[in-house]
Amino acid sequence: MTSTKSSTFMKRYPWYVWSLILALPFILIVLSGSISEEIIQFIDRSIGQPILSLRNPTLTPFFIFLTDLGGTIFLGLFVLLTAVLCAWRYKNRSAALWLVVQSVLGAGLLNQLLKVIFQRARPVIEHLVEQGGLSFPSGHSMGSMICYGGILFLLTKIIRQKKLRIGLFIFAAVLILLIGISRIYLGVHFATDVIGGFSAGAAWLSFTIGTYPKWKTVISRSK
């Protein structure tokens, strides 16, 4: 009976199930840190040192450009442009509001709340860009996952060509990954900050995608 109920829930709410699954890396990092700091340090060294070894004057401007693409200004600009496109060109106000609200709540408020809860200081190495505040989870990684992921979700509803949708998915995945790597390269985040940011961001994105149909219904009724 329980198995049948679980199967029914997964079929009716797949995005919520995926949200729980995608949150697991974040949860495991938190639990590992509370059990043994050595586990976290091992992960950070294993991933971080090879990336930091790439540092050179030629690559640094490229990684600074990538990290800027994951910052508040660019994320806000791309979210706003996509929202305007949905509301004006496609007359889809509900999609526009969904993107703005899920981006602000997830990439902004939720990320800052998690930083305050965990209070992790930034790496004590040379920072190649100025960066204040707390470290876990990475705001650029989490914000990029939420904002670019949300934009991709809406674009796949507009674009009918399968090859173009696949191409956009690959492009967005590579961009988000590189933004996360840039944070480690520039010395402002540990690897576990980035992994945690990706995980929390993906979990939030999946959860809000699950709410999208109900969101559309509520907005449509309010017109």
Coordinates of C-alpha atoms in Angstrom, one line a residue:
M1 CA 0.0 0.0 0.0
T2 CA 2.8 2.4 1.0
S3 CA 4.7 1.5 -2.2
T4 CA 1.6 2.3 -4.3
K5 CA 1.1 5.6 -2.6
S6 CA 4.8 6.5 -3.2
S7 CA 4.6 5.6 -6.8
T8 CA 1.4 7.6 -7.3
F9 CA 3.1 10.6 -5.6
M10 CA 6.1 10.4 -7.9
K11 CA 3.9 10.2 -11.0
R12 CA 1.8 13.2 -9.9
Y13 CA 4.6 15.3 -8.5
P14 CA 7.9 14.3 -10.3
W15 CA 9.5 17.8 -9.9
Y16 CA 9.1 17.7 -6.1
V17 CA 10.7 14.2 -6.0
W18 CA 13.5 15.5 -8.1
S19 CA 13.9 18.5 -5.8
L20 CA 14.5 16.1 -2.9
I21 CA 17.0 14.1 -4.9
L22 CA 18.9 17.2 -6.1
A23 CA 19.1 18.5 -2.6
L24 CA 21.1 15.4 -1.4
P25 CA 24.6 16.7 -2.3
F26 CA 23.9 19.8 -0.2
I27 CA 22.6 17.7 2.7
L28 CA 25.5 15.4 2.5
I29 CA 28.0 18.3 2.6
V30 CA 26.3 19.7 5.7
L31 CA 26.2 16.3 7.4
S32 CA 29.8 15.5 6.5
G33 CA 30.9 18.9 7.9
S34 CA 29.2 18.2 11.2
I35 CA 30.7 14.8 11.5
S36 CA 34.3 15.5 10.3
E37 CA 35.8 18.6 8.9
E38 CA 38.5 16.4 7.3
I39 CA 36.0 15.0 4.8
I40 CA 35.1 18.5 3.6
Q41 CA 38.8 19.5 3.5
F42 CA 39.6 16.4 1.4
I43 CA 36.8 17.2 -1.1
D44 CA 38.0 20.8 -1.3
R45 CA 41.6 19.9 -1.9
S46 CA 40.8 17.1 -4.4
I47 CA 38.7 19.4 -6.6
G48 CA 40.2 22.8 -5.8
Q49 CA 43.9 22.2 -6.1
P50 CA 43.8 21.1 -9.8
I51 CA 41.7 24.2 -10.6
L52 CA 43.9 26.6 -8.7
S53 CA 47.0 25.1 -10.5
L54 CA 45.5 26.5 -13.8
R55 CA 46.0 30.1 -12.6
N56 CA 47.9 32.2 -15.1
P57 CA 47.6 35.8 -16.5
T58 CA 46.1 34.6 -19.7
L59 CA 43.2 32.6 -18.2
T60 CA 42.4 35.0 -15.4
P61 CA 40.4 37.6 -17.5
F62 CA 38.3 34.7 -19.0
F63 CA 37.4 33.4 -15.5
I64 CA 36.6 36.9 -14.3
F65 CA 34.3 37.3 -17.3
L66 CA 32.6 34.0 -16.4
T67 CA 32.2 34.9 -12.8
D68 CA 30.6 38.3 -13.8
L69 CA 28.0 36.3 -15.8
G70 CA 27.0 34.7 -12.5
G71 CA 26.8 38.0 -10.6
T72 CA 23.7 39.9 -9.6
I73 CA 23.9 42.4 -12.5
F74 CA 24.0 39.9 -15.3
L75 CA 21.6 37.5 -13.8
G76 CA 19.1 40.3 -13.1
L77 CA 19.5 41.6 -16.6
F78 CA 18.9 38.2 -18.3
V79 CA 16.0 37.4 -16.0
L80 CA 14.4 40.8 -16.7
L81 CA 14.9 40.5 -20.5
T82 CA 13.3 37.0 -20.5
A83 CA 10.4 38.2 -18.4
V84 CA 9.8 41.1 -20.7
L85 CA 10.0 38.7 -23.7
C86 CA 7.4 36.4 -22.1
A87 CA 5.0 39.2 -21.1
W88 CA 5.3 41.4 -24.2
R89 CA 6.1 39.1 -27.2
Y90 CA 4.3 35.9 -26.0
K91 CA 1.6 37.6 -23.8
N92 CA 2.5 35.2 -21.0
R93 CA 2.4 37.3 -17.8
S94 CA 2.3 34.3 -15.5
A95 CA 5.6 32.9 -16.9
A96 CA 7.2 36.4 -16.6
L97 CA 6.1 36.7 -12.9
W98 CA 7.1 33.1 -12.1
L99 CA 10.6 33.7 -13.4
V100 CA 11.1 36.9 -11.5
V101 CA 9.7 35.6 -8.2
Q102 CA 11.5 32.3 -8.2
S103 CA 14.8 34.0 -9.1
V104 CA 14.5 36.7 -6.4
L105 CA 13.4 34.3 -3.7
G106 CA 15.9 31.6 -4.6
A107 CA 19.0 33.3 -5.9
G108 CA 18.5 36.2 -3.5
L109 CA 16.7 35.5 -0.2
L110 CA 17.2 31.8 0.1
N111 CA 20.9 32.0 -0.7
Q112 CA 21.5 34.7 1.9
L113 CA 19.5 32.8 4.5
L114 CA 21.7 29.7 4.0
K115 CA 24.8 31.8 4.2
V116 CA 23.7 33.3 7.5
I117 CA 22.8 29.9 8.9
F118 CA 26.1 28.2 8.1
Q119 CA 28.5 31.2 8.6
R120 CA 31.4 29.7 6.6
A121 CA 34.3 32.1 6.0
R122 CA 35.9 32.3 2.5
P123 CA 39.2 30.6 1.6
V124 CA 42.3 32.1 3.1
I125 CA 44.2 32.3 -0.2
E126 CA 44.8 35.1 -2.7
H127 CA 41.5 36.4 -4.1
L128 CA 41.8 37.5 -7.7
V129 CA 38.6 39.5 -7.4
E130 CA 37.2 41.5 -4.5
Q131 CA 34.5 39.5 -2.7
G132 CA 33.1 40.1 0.8
G133 CA 30.4 38.2 2.7
L134 CA 30.1 34.5 3.6
S135 CA 31.1 31.5 1.6
F136 CA 28.6 28.6 1.8
P137 CA 26.7 28.0 -0.4
S138 CA 28.2 29.9 -3.4
G139 CA 25.8 32.6 -4.5
H140 CA 27.1 32.7 -8.0
S141 CA 26.7 28.9 -8.4
M142 CA 23.2 28.8 -6.8
G143 CA 22.0 31.9 -8.6
S144 CA 23.2 30.8 -12.0
M145 CA 21.5 27.4 -11.5
I146 CA 18.2 29.1 -10.5
C147 CA 18.2 32.0 -13.0
Y148 CA 19.7 30.4 -16.1
G149 CA 17.8 27.2 -15.3
G150 CA 14.6 29.1 -15.0
I151 CA 15.2 30.9 -18.3
L152 CA 16.0 27.6 -20.0
F153 CA 12.8 26.1 -18.7
L154 CA 10.7 28.9 -20.2
L155 CA 12.6 28.9 -23.5
T156 CA 12.0 25.2 -24.0
K157 CA 8.3 25.9 -23.8
I158 CA 8.6 28.5 -26.5
I159 CA 11.0 26.8 -28.8
R160 CA 9.6 23.8 -30.8
Q161 CA 12.8 22.6 -32.5
K162 CA 14.1 19.6 -30.5
K163 CA 17.7 20.1 -31.7
L164 CA 17.7 23.8 -30.6
R165 CA 16.3 22.9 -27.2
I166 CA 19.0 20.3 -26.7
G167 CA 21.6 22.8 -27.8
L168 CA 20.3 25.4 -25.3
F169 CA 20.4 22.8 -22.5
I170 CA 24.0 21.9 -23.2
F171 CA 25.0 25.6 -23.5
A172 CA 23.3 26.5 -20.2
A173 CA 24.8 23.4 -18.4
V174 CA 28.3 24.2 -19.6
L175 CA 27.9 27.9 -18.7
I176 CA 26.6 27.2 -15.2
L177 CA 29.4 24.6 -14.6
L178 CA 32.1 27.1 -15.8
I179 CA 30.7 29.9 -13.5
G180 CA 31.1 27.5 -10.6
I181 CA 34.6 26.6 -11.6
S182 CA 35.5 30.3 -11.9
R183 CA 34.6 30.9 -8.3
I184 CA 37.2 28.3 -7.2
Y185 CA 39.8 29.5 -9.7
L186 CA 39.5 33.1 -8.4
G187 CA 40.0 31.9 -4.8
V188 CA 36.7 33.2 -3.4
H189 CA 35.0 29.8 -2.8
F190 CA 35.8 26.2 -1.8
A191 CA 34.7 23.4 -4.0
T192 CA 32.1 22.3 -1.5
D193 CA 30.6 25.9 -1.6
V194 CA 30.1 25.5 -5.4
I195 CA 28.7 21.9 -5.2
G196 CA 26.4 23.0 -2.4
G197 CA 25.3 26.0 -4.4
F198 CA 24.6 23.9 -7.5
S199 CA 22.6 21.4 -5.4
A200 CA 20.5 23.9 -3.4
G201 CA 19.9 25.9 -6.6
A202 CA 18.8 22.8 -8.6
A203 CA 16.5 21.7 -5.8
W204 CA 14.9 25.1 -5.6
L205 CA 14.5 25.2 -9.4
S206 CA 12.9 21.8 -9.5
F207 CA 10.5 22.7 -6.7
T208 CA 9.4 25.9 -8.4
I209 CA 9.0 24.2 -11.8
G210 CA 6.6 21.9 -10.0
T211 CA 4.6 24.9 -8.8
Y212 CA 4.5 26.4 -12.3
P213 CA 1.2 24.9 -13.5
K214 CA -0.6 26.1 -10.3
W215 CA 1.1 29.4 -10.6
K216 CA -0.3 29.8 -14.2
T217 CA -3.8 29.0 -12.9
V218 CA -3.7 31.5 -10.1
I219 CA -2.4 34.3 -12.3
S220 CA -4.9 33.5 -15.1
R221 CA -7.8 33.8 -12.5
S222 CA -6.5 37.1 -11.3
K223 CA -6.7 38.8 -14.7

